[in-house]
mmCIF file of C-alpha atoms in Angstrom:
data_model
loop_
_atom_site.group_PDB
_atom_site.id
_atom_site.type_symbol
_atom_site.label_atom_id
_atom_site.label_comp_id
_atom_site.label_asym_id
_atom_site.label_seq_id
_atom_site.Cartn_x
_atom_site.Cartn_y
_atom_site.Cartn_z
ATOM 1 C CA MET D 1 70.030 128.823 104.668
ATOM 2 C CA LYS D 2 67.749 131.566 105.757
ATOM 3 C CA LEU D 3 68.470 131.731 109.568
ATOM 4 C CA SER D 4 65.479 132.131 111.984
ATOM 5 C CA GLU D 5 65.573 135.703 113.778
ATOM 6 C CA LYS D 6 66.939 133.833 117.015
ATOM 7 C CA ALA D 7 69.822 132.236 115.160
ATOM 8 C CA LEU D 8 70.429 135.491 112.981
ATOM 9 C CA GLU D 9 70.667 137.184 116.446
ATOM 10 C CA ILE D 10 72.911 135.007 117.922
ATOM 11 C CA TYR D 11 75.134 134.334 114.570
ATOM 12 C CA ASN D 12 75.728 138.378 114.002
ATOM 13 C CA GLN D 13 77.048 138.704 117.990
ATOM 14 C CA ILE D 14 79.963 135.720 117.028
ATOM 15 C CA LYS D 15 80.378 135.705 113.465
ATOM 16 C CA ASP D 16 83.410 138.493 114.350
ATOM 17 C CA GLU D 17 86.656 137.041 114.415
ATOM 18 C CA GLN D 18 87.100 138.916 118.056
ATOM 19 C CA THR D 19 84.747 136.362 119.277
ATOM 20 C CA LYS D 20 86.528 134.204 122.386
ATOM 21 C CA LEU D 21 85.813 131.094 123.825
ATOM 22 C CA GLY D 22 84.683 132.438 127.162
ATOM 23 C CA ASP D 23 82.257 134.510 125.240
ATOM 24 C CA LEU D 24 80.680 130.957 123.478
ATOM 25 C CA ARG D 25 80.681 129.632 126.648
ATOM 26 C CA LYS D 26 78.799 132.005 128.465
ATOM 27 C CA MET D 27 76.036 132.432 125.532
ATOM 28 C CA ALA D 28 75.683 128.338 125.370
ATOM 29 C CA SER D 29 75.348 128.518 129.043
ATOM 30 C CA ALA D 30 72.202 130.625 128.884
ATOM 31 C CA ILE D 31 71.229 128.876 125.415
ATOM 32 C CA LYS D 32 71.520 125.002 127.659
ATOM 33 C CA LYS D 33 70.465 122.415 125.199
ATOM 34 C CA ASP D 34 68.439 123.278 121.735
ATOM 35 C CA HIS D 35 69.417 121.106 119.089
ATOM 36 C CA GLU D 36 67.775 122.694 116.333
ATOM 37 C CA LEU D 37 69.373 125.926 117.044
ATOM 38 C CA ALA D 38 72.512 124.387 116.807
ATOM 39 C CA LEU D 39 72.184 122.522 113.195
ATOM 40 C CA GLU D 40 71.195 126.480 112.338
ATOM 41 C CA LEU D 41 74.358 127.904 113.344
ATOM 42 C CA TRP D 42 76.287 124.850 112.493
ATOM 43 C CA ASN D 43 75.158 124.954 108.853
ATOM 44 C CA THR D 44 76.283 128.876 108.678
ATOM 45 C CA GLN D 45 79.983 127.118 108.003
ATOM 46 C CA ASN D 46 81.124 129.654 110.307
ATOM 47 C CA TYR D 47 83.923 128.743 112.919
ATOM 48 C CA PHE D 48 82.813 130.264 115.984
ATOM 49 C CA ALA D 49 79.111 129.538 115.377
ATOM 50 C CA GLN D 50 79.958 126.021 114.700
ATOM 51 C CA GLN D 51 81.919 126.061 117.912
ATOM 52 C CA LEU D 52 78.795 127.367 119.735
ATOM 53 C CA ALA D 53 76.928 124.853 117.622
ATOM 54 C CA ILE D 54 79.147 122.008 119.079
ATOM 55 C CA LEU D 55 78.164 123.285 122.882
ATOM 56 C CA ILE D 56 74.450 123.359 122.430
ATOM 57 C CA MET D 57 74.037 119.880 120.447
ATOM 58 C CA ASP D 58 71.789 117.412 121.715
ATOM 59 C CA LYS D 59 74.519 114.188 122.377
ATOM 60 C CA LYS D 60 71.909 111.962 122.519
ATOM 61 C CA LEU D 61 70.889 112.767 118.731
ATOM 62 C CA LEU D 62 74.336 111.882 117.690
ATOM 63 C CA ASN D 63 75.118 108.918 115.467
ATOM 64 C CA GLN D 64 77.566 107.696 113.326
ATOM 65 C CA GLU D 65 75.759 109.456 109.835
ATOM 66 C CA ILE D 66 75.422 112.550 111.420
ATOM 67 C CA ILE D 67 78.893 112.382 112.761
ATOM 68 C CA ASN D 68 80.191 111.859 109.317
ATOM 69 C CA VAL D 69 78.443 115.191 108.004
ATOM 70 C CA LEU D 70 80.079 117.397 110.782
ATOM 71 C CA CYS D 71 83.442 115.965 109.708
ATOM 72 C CA ASN D 72 82.592 116.486 106.099
ATOM 73 C CA ASP D 73 82.240 119.959 107.147
ATOM 74 C CA ILE D 74 85.105 120.442 109.447
ATOM 75 C CA GLU D 75 87.315 119.345 106.696
ATOM 76 C CA LYS D 76 86.547 122.383 104.487
ATOM 77 C CA HIS D 77 88.190 124.690 107.250
ATOM 78 C CA SER D 78 92.145 125.650 107.588
ATOM 79 C CA LYS D 79 94.430 123.027 109.626
ATOM 80 C CA VAL D 80 94.170 124.838 112.973
ATOM 81 C CA GLU D 81 90.514 125.461 112.818
ATOM 82 C CA LYS D 82 89.275 122.074 111.787
ATOM 83 C CA LEU D 83 91.587 120.178 114.333
ATOM 84 C CA ASN D 84 90.148 122.776 116.864
ATOM 85 C CA LEU D 85 86.944 121.912 116.023
ATOM 86 C CA MET D 86 87.351 118.114 116.199
ATOM 87 C CA ASP D 87 88.877 118.253 119.730
ATOM 88 C CA TRP D 88 86.061 120.897 120.564
ATOM 89 C CA LEU D 89 83.169 117.815 119.449
ATOM 90 C CA MET D 90 85.228 115.442 121.395
ATOM 91 C CA ALA D 91 85.512 116.881 124.498
ATOM 92 C CA ASN D 92 82.230 118.389 124.756
ATOM 93 C CA GLN D 93 79.600 115.938 123.116
ATOM 94 C CA LEU D 94 81.566 112.892 122.546
ATOM 95 C CA MET D 95 83.237 112.359 125.113
ATOM 96 C CA LYS D 96 80.069 112.668 127.012
ATOM 97 C CA ASP D 97 77.812 109.341 126.391
ATOM 98 C CA LYS D 98 78.914 105.753 126.601
ATOM 99 C CA LYS D 99 76.936 105.543 122.986
ATOM 100 C CA THR D 100 79.391 108.173 121.160
ATOM 101 C CA ILE D 101 82.097 106.945 123.292
ATOM 102 C CA ALA D 102 81.799 103.802 121.577
ATOM 103 C CA LEU D 103 81.604 105.206 118.198
ATOM 104 C CA ILE D 104 85.170 106.802 119.118
ATOM 105 C CA GLU D 105 86.565 103.416 119.975
ATOM 106 C CA SER D 106 85.402 102.212 116.669
ATOM 107 C CA TRP D 107 87.324 104.604 114.440
ATOM 108 C CA LEU D 108 90.625 103.073 114.857
ATOM 109 C CA ASP D 109 90.584 102.291 110.657
ATOM 110 C CA SER D 110 87.868 104.905 109.995
ATOM 111 C CA THR D 111 88.216 106.183 106.376
ATOM 112 C CA SER D 112 88.242 109.870 107.948
ATOM 113 C CA SER D 113 91.470 111.132 109.516
ATOM 114 C CA LEU D 114 89.896 113.475 111.921
ATOM 115 C CA GLN D 115 87.842 110.182 112.986
ATOM 116 C CA ARG D 116 91.220 108.305 112.944
ATOM 117 C CA ARG D 117 92.805 111.015 115.046
ATOM 118 C CA THR D 118 90.051 111.442 117.442
ATOM 119 C CA PHE D 119 90.493 107.588 118.339
ATOM 120 C CA TRP D 120 93.986 108.099 119.219
ATOM 121 C CA TYR D 121 93.718 111.305 120.974
ATOM 122 C CA TYR D 122 91.096 110.032 122.942
ATOM 123 C CA GLN D 123 93.167 106.957 124.082
ATOM 124 C CA GLY D 124 95.945 109.504 124.826
ATOM 125 C CA ARG D 125 93.799 111.564 126.875
ATOM 126 C CA LEU D 126 92.497 108.444 128.780
ATOM 127 C CA ARG D 127 95.915 108.088 130.719
ATOM 128 C CA TRP D 128 97.126 111.983 130.167
ATOM 129 C CA VAL D 129 94.207 112.750 133.256
ATOM 130 C CA GLY D 130 96.199 110.449 135.634
ATOM 131 C CA GLN D 131 93.275 107.599 135.758
ATOM 132 C CA THR D 132 94.330 104.139 136.194
ATOM 133 C CA PRO D 133 95.436 103.168 132.505
ATOM 134 C CA PRO D 134 92.957 101.075 130.073
ATOM 135 C CA PRO D 135 94.370 97.478 129.790
ATOM 136 C CA ASN D 136 95.119 97.726 125.952
ATOM 137 C CA SER D 137 98.740 99.561 126.091
ATOM 138 C CA GLU D 138 99.939 96.685 124.555
ATOM 139 C CA GLU D 139 97.770 96.462 121.585
ATOM 140 C CA LEU D 140 98.230 100.160 121.245
ATOM 141 C CA LEU D 141 102.133 100.200 121.273
ATOM 142 C CA SER D 142 102.154 97.433 118.527
ATOM 143 C CA LEU D 143 99.641 99.345 116.437
ATOM 144 C CA ILE D 144 101.232 102.690 116.575
ATOM 145 C CA GLU D 145 104.932 100.910 116.122
ATOM 146 C CA ASN D 146 103.636 99.594 112.789
ATOM 147 C CA ARG D 147 101.319 102.216 111.755
ATOM 148 C CA ILE D 148 102.542 105.871 112.798
ATOM 149 C CA GLU D 149 105.094 106.165 109.850
ATOM 150 C CA LYS D 150 102.690 105.732 107.009
ATOM 151 C CA GLU D 151 99.785 107.946 108.696
ATOM 152 C CA ILE D 152 99.106 111.547 107.501
ATOM 153 C CA GLU D 153 100.447 113.999 109.853
ATOM 154 C CA GLU D 154 97.546 115.083 112.099
ATOM 155 C CA VAL D 155 96.826 111.536 112.691
ATOM 156 C CA GLN D 156 100.521 110.792 113.817
ATOM 157 C CA TRP D 157 100.751 113.559 116.212
ATOM 158 C CA ALA D 158 97.695 111.979 118.510
ATOM 159 C CA MET D 159 99.930 108.212 118.051
ATOM 160 C CA ASN D 160 102.636 110.205 119.249
ATOM 161 C CA PHE D 161 100.615 111.313 122.006
ATOM 162 C CA THR D 162 99.377 108.426 122.927
ATOM 163 C CA ALA D 163 102.764 106.700 123.029
ATOM 164 C CA ALA D 164 103.805 109.541 125.299
ATOM 165 C CA GLN D 165 101.445 109.039 127.706
ATOM 166 C CA ILE D 166 101.311 105.376 128.004
ATOM 167 C CA GLY D 167 105.101 106.062 128.383
ATOM 168 C CA ILE D 168 104.982 108.655 131.038
ATOM 169 C CA PHE D 169 101.836 106.783 133.108
ATOM 170 C CA GLN D 170 103.430 103.312 132.750
ATOM 171 C CA GLU D 171 106.891 102.374 133.142
ATOM 172 C CA GLU D 172 106.958 98.855 132.002
ATOM 173 C CA TYR D 173 106.481 100.484 128.542
ATOM 174 C CA ARG D 174 108.758 103.453 129.201
ATOM 175 C CA ASN D 175 111.909 102.555 127.274
ATOM 176 C CA ARG D 176 109.518 100.926 124.324
ATOM 177 C CA CYS D 177 108.263 104.517 123.916
ATOM 178 C CA ILE D 178 111.457 106.104 124.159
ATOM 179 C CA THR D 179 112.770 103.578 121.750
ATOM 180 C CA LEU D 180 109.863 104.351 119.135
ATOM 181 C CA GLY D 181 110.762 107.690 118.943
ATOM 182 C CA GLU D 182 114.309 107.372 118.541
ATOM 183 C CA LYS D 183 113.546 105.342 115.753
ATOM 184 C CA THR D 184 111.092 107.006 113.727
ATOM 185 C CA GLY D 185 113.031 110.370 115.063
ATOM 186 C CA LEU D 186 109.201 111.963 114.651
ATOM 187 C CA TYR D 187 109.288 115.649 115.930
ATOM 188 C CA LYS D 188 113.452 115.334 116.883
ATOM 189 C CA ASP D 189 114.115 118.818 115.211
ATOM 190 C CA GLU D 190 110.929 120.589 115.996
ATOM 191 C CA VAL D 191 111.625 123.482 118.242
ATOM 192 C CA ALA D 192 109.031 123.474 120.988
ATOM 193 C CA PRO D 193 107.447 126.913 122.115
ATOM 194 C CA LYS D 194 108.541 128.265 125.241
ATOM 195 C CA ASN D 195 107.039 126.819 128.128
ATOM 196 C CA CYS D 196 105.665 123.693 126.273
ATOM 197 C CA THR D 197 106.800 120.547 126.344
ATOM 198 C CA PRO D 198 108.375 118.999 123.099
ATOM 199 C CA ASN D 199 106.960 116.227 120.884
ATOM 200 C CA TYR D 200 110.094 113.898 120.366
ATOM 201 C CA LEU D 201 109.161 111.124 122.398
ATOM 202 C CA PRO D 202 112.388 110.608 124.409
ATOM 203 C CA ASN D 203 112.279 114.303 125.826
ATOM 204 C CA TYR D 204 108.913 114.623 126.043
ATOM 205 C CA ILE D 205 108.426 111.096 128.231
ATOM 206 C CA SER D 206 111.575 112.154 130.538
ATOM 207 C CA ILE D 207 110.470 115.689 131.359
ATOM 208 C CA GLN D 208 107.028 114.477 132.161
ATOM 209 C CA VAL D 209 108.127 111.624 134.523
ATOM 210 C CA GLU D 210 110.341 114.192 136.255
ATOM 211 C CA LYS D 211 107.706 116.576 136.560
ATOM 212 C CA ILE D 212 105.499 114.113 138.255
ATOM 213 C CA LYS D 213 108.298 113.075 140.722
ATOM 214 C CA LYS D 214 108.313 116.558 141.971
ATOM 215 C CA GLN D 215 104.894 116.766 142.901
#
């Protein structure tokens, strides 16, 4: 697909591996919303161009069919890039509109692993930001207990993240979440990078609860 003059000029500035997220945000701020330009940049399949495209998309034009196409394109990237792109899409577009939030909430059993991961990551983020937890924690925990060991790695991580946030912010479920981690053993042997919280639920929850107590 031949790029328009405007799209080509922008693409040539950001296709380089030295591009930083701050650079993309500055460009997006100057461009504002331009869905047509976003689609041009998206179709280059370039990682940085797609990140910029996400920032300037019109969220009102996103529906399930279009998101499915975006997810199929995202799947073509490496593991790190595809998860970054999907999380970027969620944070900068999908969480900004009631219509797309409703779509996220419908992805529990999506055939797309990226969409299932987004369902769980969204549920965890609702709690992580410190607001009053939604009333579905009991239901979510039951689903996690029944499904987490059968899920693929990227979805497991998001389910584990949600269980951690439930355990951190809802004391009545804390022991249950810790027991879940002990039972599955997920991430028990993982070595967390310096200054990062481990993913193993018993450690994850206890460390974060102590931090909150000290605040």
